[in-house]
Structures are given as structure tokens and as C-alpha cells.
Short mmCIF file of N, CA and C in Angstrom, two decimals:
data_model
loop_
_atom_site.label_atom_id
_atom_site.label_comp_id
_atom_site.label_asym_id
_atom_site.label_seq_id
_atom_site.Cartn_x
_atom_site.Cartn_y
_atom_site.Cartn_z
N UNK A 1 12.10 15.80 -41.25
CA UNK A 1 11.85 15.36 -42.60
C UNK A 1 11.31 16.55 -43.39
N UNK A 2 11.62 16.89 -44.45
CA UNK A 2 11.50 17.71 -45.62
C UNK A 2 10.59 17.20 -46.60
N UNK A 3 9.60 18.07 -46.77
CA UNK A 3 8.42 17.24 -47.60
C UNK A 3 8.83 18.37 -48.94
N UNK A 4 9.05 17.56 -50.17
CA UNK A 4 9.20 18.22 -51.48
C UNK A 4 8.64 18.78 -52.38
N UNK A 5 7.23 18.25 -51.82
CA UNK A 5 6.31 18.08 -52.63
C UNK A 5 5.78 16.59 -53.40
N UNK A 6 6.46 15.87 -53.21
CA UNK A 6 6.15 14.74 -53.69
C UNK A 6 5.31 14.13 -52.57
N UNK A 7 4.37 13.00 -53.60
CA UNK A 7 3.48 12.60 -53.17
C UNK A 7 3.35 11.22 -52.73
N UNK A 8 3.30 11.60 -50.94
CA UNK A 8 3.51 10.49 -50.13
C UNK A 8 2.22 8.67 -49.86
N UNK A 9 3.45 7.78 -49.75
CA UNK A 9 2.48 6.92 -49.39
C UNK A 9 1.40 6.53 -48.56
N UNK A 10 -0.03 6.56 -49.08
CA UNK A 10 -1.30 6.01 -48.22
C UNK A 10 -0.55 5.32 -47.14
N UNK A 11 0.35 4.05 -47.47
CA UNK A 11 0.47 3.67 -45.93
C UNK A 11 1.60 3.78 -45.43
N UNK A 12 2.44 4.70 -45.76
CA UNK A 12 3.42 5.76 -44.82
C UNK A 12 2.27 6.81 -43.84
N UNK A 13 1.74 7.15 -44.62
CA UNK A 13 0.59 8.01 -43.36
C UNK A 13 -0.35 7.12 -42.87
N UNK A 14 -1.21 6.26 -43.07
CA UNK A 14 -1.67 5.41 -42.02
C UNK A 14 -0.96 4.98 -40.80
N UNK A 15 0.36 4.40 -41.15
CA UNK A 15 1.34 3.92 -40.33
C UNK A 15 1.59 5.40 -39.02
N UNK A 16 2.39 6.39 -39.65
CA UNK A 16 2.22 7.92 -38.70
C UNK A 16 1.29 7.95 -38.17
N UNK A 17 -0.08 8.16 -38.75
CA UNK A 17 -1.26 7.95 -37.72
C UNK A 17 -1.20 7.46 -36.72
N UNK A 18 -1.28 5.95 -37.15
CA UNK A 18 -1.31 4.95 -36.14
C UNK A 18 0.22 4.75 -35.06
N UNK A 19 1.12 4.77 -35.42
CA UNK A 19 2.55 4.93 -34.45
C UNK A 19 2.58 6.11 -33.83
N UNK A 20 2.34 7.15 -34.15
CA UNK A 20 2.50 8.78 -33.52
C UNK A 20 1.78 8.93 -32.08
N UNK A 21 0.47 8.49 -31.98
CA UNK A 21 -0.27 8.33 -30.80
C UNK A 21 0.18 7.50 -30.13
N UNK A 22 0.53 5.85 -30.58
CA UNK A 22 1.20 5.12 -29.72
C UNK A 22 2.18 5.18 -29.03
N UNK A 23 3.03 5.98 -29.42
CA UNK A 23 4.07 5.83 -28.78
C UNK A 23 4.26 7.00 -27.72
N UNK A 24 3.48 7.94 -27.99
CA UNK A 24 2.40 9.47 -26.97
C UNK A 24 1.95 8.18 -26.04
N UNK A 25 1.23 7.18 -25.86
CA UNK A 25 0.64 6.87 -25.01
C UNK A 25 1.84 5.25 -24.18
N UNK A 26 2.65 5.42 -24.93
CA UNK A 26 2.93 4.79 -24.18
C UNK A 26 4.05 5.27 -22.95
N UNK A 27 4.29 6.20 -23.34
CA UNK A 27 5.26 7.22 -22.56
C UNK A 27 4.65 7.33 -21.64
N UNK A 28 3.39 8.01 -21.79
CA UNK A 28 2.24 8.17 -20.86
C UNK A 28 2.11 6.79 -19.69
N UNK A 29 1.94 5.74 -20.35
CA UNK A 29 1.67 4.78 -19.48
C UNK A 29 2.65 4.23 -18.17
N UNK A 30 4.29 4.92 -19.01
CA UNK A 30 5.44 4.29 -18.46
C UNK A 30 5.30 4.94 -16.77
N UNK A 31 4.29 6.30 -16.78
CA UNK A 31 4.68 7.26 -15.62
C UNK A 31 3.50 6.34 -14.51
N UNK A 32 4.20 6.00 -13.80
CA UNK A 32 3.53 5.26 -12.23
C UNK A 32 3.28 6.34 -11.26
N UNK A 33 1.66 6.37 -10.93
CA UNK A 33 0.98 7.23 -10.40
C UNK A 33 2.30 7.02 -8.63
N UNK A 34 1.73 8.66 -8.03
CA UNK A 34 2.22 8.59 -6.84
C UNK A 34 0.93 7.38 -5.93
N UNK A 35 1.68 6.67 -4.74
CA UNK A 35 0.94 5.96 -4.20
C UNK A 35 1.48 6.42 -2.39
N UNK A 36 0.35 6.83 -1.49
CA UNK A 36 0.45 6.66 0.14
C UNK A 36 -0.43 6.07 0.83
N UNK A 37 -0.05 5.58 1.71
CA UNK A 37 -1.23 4.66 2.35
C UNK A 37 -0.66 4.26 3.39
N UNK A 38 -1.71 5.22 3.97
CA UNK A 38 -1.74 5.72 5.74
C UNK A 38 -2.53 4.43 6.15
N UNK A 39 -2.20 3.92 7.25
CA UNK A 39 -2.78 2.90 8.42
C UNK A 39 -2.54 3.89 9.86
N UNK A 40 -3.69 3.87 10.04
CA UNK A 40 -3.76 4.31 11.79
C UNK A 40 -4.71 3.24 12.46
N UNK A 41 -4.41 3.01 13.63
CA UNK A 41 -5.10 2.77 14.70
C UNK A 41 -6.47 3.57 15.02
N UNK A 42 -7.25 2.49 15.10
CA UNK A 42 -8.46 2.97 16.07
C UNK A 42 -9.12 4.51 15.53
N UNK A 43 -9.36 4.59 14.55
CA UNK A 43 -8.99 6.25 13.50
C UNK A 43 -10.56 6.31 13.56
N UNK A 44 -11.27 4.92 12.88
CA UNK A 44 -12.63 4.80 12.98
C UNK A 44 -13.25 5.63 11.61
N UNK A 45 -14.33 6.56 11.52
CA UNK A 45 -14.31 7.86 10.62
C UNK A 45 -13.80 9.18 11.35
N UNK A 46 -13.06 9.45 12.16
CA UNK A 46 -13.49 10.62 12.88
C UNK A 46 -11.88 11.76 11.99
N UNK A 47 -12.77 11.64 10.71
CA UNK A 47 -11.74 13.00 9.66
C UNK A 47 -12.54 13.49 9.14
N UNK A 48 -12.48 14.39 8.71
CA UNK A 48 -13.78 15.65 8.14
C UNK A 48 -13.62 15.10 6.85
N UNK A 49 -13.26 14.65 5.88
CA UNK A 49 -13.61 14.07 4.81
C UNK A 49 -14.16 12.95 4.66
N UNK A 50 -14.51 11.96 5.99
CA UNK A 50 -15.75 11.49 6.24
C UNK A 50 -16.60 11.46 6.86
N UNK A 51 -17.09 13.40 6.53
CA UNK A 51 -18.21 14.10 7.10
C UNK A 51 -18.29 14.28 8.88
N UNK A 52 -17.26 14.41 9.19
CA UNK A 52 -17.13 14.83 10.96
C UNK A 52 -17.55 15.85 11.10
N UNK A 53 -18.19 16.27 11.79
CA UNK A 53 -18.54 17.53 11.83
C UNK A 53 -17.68 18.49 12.90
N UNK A 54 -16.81 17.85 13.81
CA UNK A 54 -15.91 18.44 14.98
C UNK A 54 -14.54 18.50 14.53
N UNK A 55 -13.93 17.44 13.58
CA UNK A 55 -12.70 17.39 13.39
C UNK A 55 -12.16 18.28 12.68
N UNK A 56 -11.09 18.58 12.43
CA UNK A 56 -10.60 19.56 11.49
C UNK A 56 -9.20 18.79 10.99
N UNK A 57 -8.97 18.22 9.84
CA UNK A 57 -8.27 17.61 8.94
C UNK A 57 -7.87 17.88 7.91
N UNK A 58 -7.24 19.51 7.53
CA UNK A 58 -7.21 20.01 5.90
C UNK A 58 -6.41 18.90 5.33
N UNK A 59 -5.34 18.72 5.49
CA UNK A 59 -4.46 17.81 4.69
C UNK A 59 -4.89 16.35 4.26
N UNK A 60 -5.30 15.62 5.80
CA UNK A 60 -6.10 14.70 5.08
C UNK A 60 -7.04 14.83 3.96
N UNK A 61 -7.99 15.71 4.58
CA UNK A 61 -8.76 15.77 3.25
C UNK A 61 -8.50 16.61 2.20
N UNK A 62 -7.17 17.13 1.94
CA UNK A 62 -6.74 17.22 0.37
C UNK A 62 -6.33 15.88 -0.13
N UNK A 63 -5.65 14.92 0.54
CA UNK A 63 -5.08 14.18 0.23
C UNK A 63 -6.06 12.85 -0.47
N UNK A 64 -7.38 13.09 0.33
CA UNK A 64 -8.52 12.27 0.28
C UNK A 64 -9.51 12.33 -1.02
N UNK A 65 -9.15 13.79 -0.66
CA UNK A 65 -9.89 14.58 -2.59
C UNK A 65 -9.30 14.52 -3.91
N UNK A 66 -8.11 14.44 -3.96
CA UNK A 66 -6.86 13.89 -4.14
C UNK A 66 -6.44 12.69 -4.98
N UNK A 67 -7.39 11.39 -3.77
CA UNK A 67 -6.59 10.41 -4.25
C UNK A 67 -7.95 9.51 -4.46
N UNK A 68 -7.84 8.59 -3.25
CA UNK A 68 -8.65 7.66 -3.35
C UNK A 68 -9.44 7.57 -1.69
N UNK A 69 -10.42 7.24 -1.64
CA UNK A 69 -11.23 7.47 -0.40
C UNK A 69 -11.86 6.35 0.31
N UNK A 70 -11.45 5.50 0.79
CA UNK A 70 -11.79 4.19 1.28
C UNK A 70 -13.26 4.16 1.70
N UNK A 71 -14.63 4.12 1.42
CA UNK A 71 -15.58 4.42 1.92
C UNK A 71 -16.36 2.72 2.14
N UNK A 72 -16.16 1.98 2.09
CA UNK A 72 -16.80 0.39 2.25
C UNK A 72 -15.35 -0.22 2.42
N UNK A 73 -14.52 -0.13 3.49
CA UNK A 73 -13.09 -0.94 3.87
C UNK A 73 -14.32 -1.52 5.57
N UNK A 74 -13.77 -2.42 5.00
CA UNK A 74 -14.26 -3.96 6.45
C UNK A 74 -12.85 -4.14 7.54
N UNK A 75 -13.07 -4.13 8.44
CA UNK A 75 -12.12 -5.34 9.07
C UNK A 75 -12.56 -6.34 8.83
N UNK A 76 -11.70 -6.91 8.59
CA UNK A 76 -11.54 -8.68 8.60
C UNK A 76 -11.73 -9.58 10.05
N UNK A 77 -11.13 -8.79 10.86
CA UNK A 77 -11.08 -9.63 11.88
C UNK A 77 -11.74 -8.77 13.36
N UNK A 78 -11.78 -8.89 14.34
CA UNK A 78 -12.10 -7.93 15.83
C UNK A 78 -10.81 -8.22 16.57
N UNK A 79 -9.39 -8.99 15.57
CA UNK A 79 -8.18 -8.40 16.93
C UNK A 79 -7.63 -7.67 15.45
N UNK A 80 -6.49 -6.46 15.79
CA UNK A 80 -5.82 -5.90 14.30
C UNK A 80 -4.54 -6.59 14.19
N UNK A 81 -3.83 -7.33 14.49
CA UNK A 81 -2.86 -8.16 13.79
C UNK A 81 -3.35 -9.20 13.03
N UNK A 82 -4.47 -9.86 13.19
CA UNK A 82 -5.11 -10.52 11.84
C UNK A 82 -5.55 -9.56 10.70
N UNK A 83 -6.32 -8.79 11.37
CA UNK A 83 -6.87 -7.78 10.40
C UNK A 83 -5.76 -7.17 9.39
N UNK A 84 -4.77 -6.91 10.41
CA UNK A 84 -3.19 -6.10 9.77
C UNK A 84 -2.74 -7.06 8.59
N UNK A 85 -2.63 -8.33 8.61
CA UNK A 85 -1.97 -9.01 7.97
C UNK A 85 -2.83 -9.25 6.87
N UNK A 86 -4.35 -9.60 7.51
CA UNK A 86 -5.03 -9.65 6.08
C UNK A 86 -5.43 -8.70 5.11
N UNK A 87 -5.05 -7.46 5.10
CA UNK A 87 -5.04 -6.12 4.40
C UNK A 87 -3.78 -6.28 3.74
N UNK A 88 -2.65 -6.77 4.36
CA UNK A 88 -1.78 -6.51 3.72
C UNK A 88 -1.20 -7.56 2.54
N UNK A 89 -1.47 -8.55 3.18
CA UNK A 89 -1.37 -9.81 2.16
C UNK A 89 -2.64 -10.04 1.31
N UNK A 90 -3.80 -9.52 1.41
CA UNK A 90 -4.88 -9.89 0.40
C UNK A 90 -5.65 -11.09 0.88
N UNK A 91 -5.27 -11.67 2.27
CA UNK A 91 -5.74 -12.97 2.02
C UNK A 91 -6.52 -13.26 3.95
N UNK A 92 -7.36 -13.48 3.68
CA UNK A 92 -8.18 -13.62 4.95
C UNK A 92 -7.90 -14.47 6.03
N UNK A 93 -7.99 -13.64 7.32
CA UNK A 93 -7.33 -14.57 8.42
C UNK A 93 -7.49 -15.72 8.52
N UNK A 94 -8.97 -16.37 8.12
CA UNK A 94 -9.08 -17.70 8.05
C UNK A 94 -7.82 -19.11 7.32
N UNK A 95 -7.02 -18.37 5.70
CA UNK A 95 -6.58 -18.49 5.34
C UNK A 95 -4.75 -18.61 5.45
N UNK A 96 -5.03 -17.30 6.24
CA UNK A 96 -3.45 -17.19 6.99
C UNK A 96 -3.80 -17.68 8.11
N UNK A 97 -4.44 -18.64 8.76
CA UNK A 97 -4.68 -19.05 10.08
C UNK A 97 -4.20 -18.49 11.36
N UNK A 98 -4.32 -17.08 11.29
CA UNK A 98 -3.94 -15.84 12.47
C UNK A 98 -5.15 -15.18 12.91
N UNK A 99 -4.94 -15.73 14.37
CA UNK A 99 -6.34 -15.67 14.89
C UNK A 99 -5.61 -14.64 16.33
N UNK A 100 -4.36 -14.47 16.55
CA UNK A 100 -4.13 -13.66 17.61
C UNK A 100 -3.13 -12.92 17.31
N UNK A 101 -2.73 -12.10 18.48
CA UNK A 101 -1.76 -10.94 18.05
C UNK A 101 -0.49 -10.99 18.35
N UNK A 102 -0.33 -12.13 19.25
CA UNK A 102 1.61 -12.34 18.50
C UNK A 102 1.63 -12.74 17.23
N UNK A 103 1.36 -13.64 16.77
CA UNK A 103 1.55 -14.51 15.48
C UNK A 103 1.97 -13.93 14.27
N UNK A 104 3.33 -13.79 13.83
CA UNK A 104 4.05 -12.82 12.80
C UNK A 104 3.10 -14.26 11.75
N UNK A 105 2.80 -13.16 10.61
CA UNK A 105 2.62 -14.22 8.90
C UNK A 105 3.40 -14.83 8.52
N UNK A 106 4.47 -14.24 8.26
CA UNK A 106 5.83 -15.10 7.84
C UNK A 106 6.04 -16.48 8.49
N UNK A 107 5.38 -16.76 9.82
CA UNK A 107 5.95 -17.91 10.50
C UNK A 107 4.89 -19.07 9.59
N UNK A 108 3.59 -18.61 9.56
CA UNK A 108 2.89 -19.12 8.77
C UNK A 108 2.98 -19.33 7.55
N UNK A 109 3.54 -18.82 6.79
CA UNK A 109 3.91 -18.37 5.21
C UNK A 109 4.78 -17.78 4.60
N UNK A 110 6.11 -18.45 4.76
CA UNK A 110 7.49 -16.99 4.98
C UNK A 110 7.72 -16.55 3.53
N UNK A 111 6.85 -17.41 2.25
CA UNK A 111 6.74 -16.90 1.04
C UNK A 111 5.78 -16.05 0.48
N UNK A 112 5.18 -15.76 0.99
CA UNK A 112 3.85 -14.79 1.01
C UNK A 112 4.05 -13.32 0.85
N UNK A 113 3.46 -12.75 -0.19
CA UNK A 113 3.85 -11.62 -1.01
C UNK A 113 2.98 -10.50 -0.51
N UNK A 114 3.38 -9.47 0.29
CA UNK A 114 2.52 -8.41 0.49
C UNK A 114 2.14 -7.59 -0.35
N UNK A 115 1.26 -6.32 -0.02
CA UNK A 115 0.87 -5.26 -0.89
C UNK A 115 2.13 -4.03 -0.86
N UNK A 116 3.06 -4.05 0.50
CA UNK A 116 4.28 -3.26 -0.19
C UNK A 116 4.88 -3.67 -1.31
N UNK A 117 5.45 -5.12 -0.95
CA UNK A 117 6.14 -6.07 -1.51
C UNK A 117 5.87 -5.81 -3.19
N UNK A 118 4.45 -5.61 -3.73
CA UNK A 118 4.45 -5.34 -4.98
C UNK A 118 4.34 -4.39 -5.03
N UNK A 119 4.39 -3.37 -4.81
CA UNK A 119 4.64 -2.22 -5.06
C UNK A 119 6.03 -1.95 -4.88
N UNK A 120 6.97 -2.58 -4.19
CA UNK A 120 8.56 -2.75 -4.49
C UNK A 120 9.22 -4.05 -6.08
N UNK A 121 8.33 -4.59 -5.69
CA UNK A 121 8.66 -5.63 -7.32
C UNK A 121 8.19 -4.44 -8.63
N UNK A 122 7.13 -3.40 -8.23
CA UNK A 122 6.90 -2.81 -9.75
C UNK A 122 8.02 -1.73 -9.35
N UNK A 123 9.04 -1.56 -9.00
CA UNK A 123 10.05 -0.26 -8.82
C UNK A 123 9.69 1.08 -7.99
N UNK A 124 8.74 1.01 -7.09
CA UNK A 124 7.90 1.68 -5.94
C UNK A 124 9.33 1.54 -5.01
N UNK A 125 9.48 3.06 -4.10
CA UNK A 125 9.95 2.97 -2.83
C UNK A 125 9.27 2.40 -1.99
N UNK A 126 9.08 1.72 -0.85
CA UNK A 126 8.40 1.53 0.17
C UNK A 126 8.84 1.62 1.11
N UNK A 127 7.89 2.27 2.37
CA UNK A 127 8.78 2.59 3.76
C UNK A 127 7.79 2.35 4.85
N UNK A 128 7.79 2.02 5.87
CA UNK A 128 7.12 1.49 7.20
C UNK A 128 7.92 2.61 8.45
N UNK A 129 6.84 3.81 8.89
CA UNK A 129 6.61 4.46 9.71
C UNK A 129 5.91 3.99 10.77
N UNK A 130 6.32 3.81 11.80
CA UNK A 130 5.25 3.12 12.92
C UNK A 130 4.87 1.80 12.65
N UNK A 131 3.63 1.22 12.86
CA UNK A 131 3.23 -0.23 12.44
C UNK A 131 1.88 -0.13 12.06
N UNK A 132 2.67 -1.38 11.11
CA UNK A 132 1.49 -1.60 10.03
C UNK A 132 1.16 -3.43 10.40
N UNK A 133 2.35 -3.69 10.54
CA UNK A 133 2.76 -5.51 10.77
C UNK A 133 2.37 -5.29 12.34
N UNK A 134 1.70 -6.03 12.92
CA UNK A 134 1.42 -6.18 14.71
C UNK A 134 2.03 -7.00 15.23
N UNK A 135 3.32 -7.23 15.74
CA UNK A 135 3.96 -8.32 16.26
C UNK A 135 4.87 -8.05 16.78
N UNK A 136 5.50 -8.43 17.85
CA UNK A 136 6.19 -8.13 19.04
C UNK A 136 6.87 -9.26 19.89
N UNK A 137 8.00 -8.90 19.99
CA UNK A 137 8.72 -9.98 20.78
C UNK A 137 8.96 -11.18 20.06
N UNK A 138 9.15 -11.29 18.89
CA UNK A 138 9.32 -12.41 17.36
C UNK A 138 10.80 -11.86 17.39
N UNK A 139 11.08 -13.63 16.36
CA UNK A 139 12.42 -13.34 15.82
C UNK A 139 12.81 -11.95 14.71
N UNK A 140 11.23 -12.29 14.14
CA UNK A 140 11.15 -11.32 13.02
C UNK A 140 10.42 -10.19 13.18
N UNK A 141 11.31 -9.12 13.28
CA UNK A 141 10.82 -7.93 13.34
C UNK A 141 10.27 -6.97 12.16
N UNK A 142 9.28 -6.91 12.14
CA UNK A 142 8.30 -5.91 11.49
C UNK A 142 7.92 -7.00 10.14
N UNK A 143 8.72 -6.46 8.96
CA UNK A 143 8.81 -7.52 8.02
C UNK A 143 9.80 -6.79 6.91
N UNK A 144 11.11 -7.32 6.72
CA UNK A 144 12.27 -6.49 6.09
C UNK A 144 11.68 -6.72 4.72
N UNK A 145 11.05 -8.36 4.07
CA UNK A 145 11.21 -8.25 2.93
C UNK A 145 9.84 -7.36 1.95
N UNK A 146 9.50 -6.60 2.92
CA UNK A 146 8.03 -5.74 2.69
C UNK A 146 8.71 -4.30 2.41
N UNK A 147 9.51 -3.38 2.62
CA UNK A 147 10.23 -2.49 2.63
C UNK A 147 12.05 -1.97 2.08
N UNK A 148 11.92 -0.92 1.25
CA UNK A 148 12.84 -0.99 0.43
C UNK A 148 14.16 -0.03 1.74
N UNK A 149 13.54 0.20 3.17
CA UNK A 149 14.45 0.60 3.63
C UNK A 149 14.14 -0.03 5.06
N UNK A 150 14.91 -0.07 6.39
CA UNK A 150 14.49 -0.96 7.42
C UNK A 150 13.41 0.33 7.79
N UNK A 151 12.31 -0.16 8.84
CA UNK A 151 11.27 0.39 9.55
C UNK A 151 12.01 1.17 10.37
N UNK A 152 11.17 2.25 10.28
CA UNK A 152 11.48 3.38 11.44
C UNK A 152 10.51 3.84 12.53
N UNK A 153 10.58 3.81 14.24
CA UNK A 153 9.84 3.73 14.79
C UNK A 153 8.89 2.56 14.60
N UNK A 154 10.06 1.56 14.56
CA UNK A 154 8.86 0.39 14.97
C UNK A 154 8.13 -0.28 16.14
N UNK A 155 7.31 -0.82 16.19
CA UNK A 155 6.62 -1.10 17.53
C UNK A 155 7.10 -2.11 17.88
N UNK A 156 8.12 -2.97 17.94
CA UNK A 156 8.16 -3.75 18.42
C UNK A 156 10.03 -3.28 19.36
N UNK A 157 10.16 -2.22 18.99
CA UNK A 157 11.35 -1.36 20.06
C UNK A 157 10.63 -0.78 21.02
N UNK A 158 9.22 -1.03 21.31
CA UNK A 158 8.87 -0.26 22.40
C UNK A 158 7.84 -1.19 23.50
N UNK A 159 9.17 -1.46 24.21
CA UNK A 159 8.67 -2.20 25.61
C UNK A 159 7.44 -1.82 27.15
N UNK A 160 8.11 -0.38 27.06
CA UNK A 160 7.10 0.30 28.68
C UNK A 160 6.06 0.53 28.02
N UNK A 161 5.76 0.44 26.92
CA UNK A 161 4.02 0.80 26.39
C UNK A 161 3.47 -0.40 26.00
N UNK A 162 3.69 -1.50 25.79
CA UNK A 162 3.23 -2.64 25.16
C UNK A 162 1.64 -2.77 25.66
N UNK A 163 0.49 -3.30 25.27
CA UNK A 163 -0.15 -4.20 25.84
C UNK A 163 -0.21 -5.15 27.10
N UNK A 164 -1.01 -5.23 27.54
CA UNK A 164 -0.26 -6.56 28.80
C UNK A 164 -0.62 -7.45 28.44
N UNK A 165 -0.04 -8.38 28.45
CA UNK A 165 0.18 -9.95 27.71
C UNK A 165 0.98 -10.73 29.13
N UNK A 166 0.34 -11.67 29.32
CA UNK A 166 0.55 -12.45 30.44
C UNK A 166 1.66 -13.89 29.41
N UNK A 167 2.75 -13.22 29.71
CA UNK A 167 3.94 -14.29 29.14
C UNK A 167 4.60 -15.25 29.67
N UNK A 168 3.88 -15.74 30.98
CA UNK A 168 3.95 -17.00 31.70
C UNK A 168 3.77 -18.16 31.51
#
């Protein structure tokens, strides 16, 4: 636009004001932060970004400095396939009535929306490395409708290491 010199309207420039930033921020808003979220086993604190004094963890703890730092996370439960499920669904074992470690959620609730799951409904990749879901020897393996690609290295392809579970 070519300004002539002529003398513009009070609320042609209020309006610029006010639209020029908005639409700066909404661009801004459109960009969806990166998201990872590591589950390990039995991990406990023992990473130098929560103050170990033996471990040595650079990456974690860039990643930790980084991002976000879980410092007051509970188990839910004392077996981790309740615990697993109730982290992932939001909703406490009592609630998902999974009190042991075969028991896939889905059998309990096959409509039940995980924390991948929305993060695939907001346009998020999601992917399952190892296990996150604890269940084994089910019809349903891992949980497909949680992941935007099938699981890789899942635990429930691995027989000579299992637990012992008396299946008599």
C-alpha cells in the first residue's frame, strides 16, 4: 500500500493495530511444540538430572533441561500394568478395575482414549518402542488404536524372557 499523503482513518489504524498482532500470534499458536516421552522400567531416579551423583546421562539431561522434568510423578499402583494403563489413560486403576498384569484396558473399556491417542487426534505422530502397554499373551496386542504406526519391539513377541506366570 502507497500512502499519498492523505489522511488516514482513526479506525483503519486501530483496526491494523489490533489485526497485525493477531494474526503474528496466531501463526505462532498454529506451531505444536515438539513432544517425547520416555517410559522405562524400574529407572527409579538413578539420572544425573535427578541429582545422581554416579550416573552419567548427558542427553537425558539435555533433554530434561530442555523440556519438562517429572519431579512429584506417583505410581498409581505396586504392579506396572495398572500403573501403565493408569498413566496412560488418565484414569486410576481403581476406575479401570486393573488390579493385575495380564489384564489388557481395552477388554475393560475398548472405548477409552489414551494420552497417545490425543496426541494423534491433535495431528501428533505417535510411535511405541518397546512397552509402554503391559500385556502379553491377549488377543490384543500392545494397543494399535494408540499409535500412528504398528509397535516396534514389542513385548509381547518375546516369549524366553517373559515373567513366570503359572498358566495352569
Amino acid at each position: 500500500m502507497i500512502f499519498t499523503g492523505r489522511r488516514r482513518s482513526p479506525l483503519v489504524v486501530v483496526l491494523l493495530l489490533i489485526l497485525c498482532p493477531a494474526l503474528g500470534l496466531q501463526s505462532q499458536a498454529a506451531e505444536k511444540p515438539n513432544v517425547l516421552f520416555i517410559g522405562a522400567d524400574d529407572l527409579r531416579c538413578d539420572l544425573a538430572c535427578y541429582g545422581h551423583p554416579l550416573v552419567k546421562t548427558p542427553h537425558l539431561d539435555q533433554l530434561a533441561a530442555e523440556g519438562v522434568l517429572f519431579k512429584q510423578a506417583y505410581c498409581q499402583q505396586a504392579l506396572c500394568n495398572p500403573s501403565r494403563a493408569s498413566l496412560m489413560t488418565g484414569r486410576r486403576p481403581d476406575s479401570l478395575e486393573i488390579w493385575d498384569l495380564p489384564t489388557h484396558f481395552r477388554e475393560v473399556d475398548a472405548d477409552i482414549v489414551t494420552l497417545p491417542q490425543l496426541f494423534k487426534q491433535q495431528g501428533y505422530f505417535t510411535q511405541n518402542i518397546g512397552k509402554i502397554f503391559h500385556n502379553w499373551r491377549q488377543k490384543i496386542e500392545g494397543d494399535p488404536a494408540s499409535w500412528s504406526v504398528p509397535a516396534v519391539m514389542h513385548f509381547a513377541r518375546h516369549d524366553d524372557d517373559q515373567p513366570l506366570l503359572n498358566n495352569n
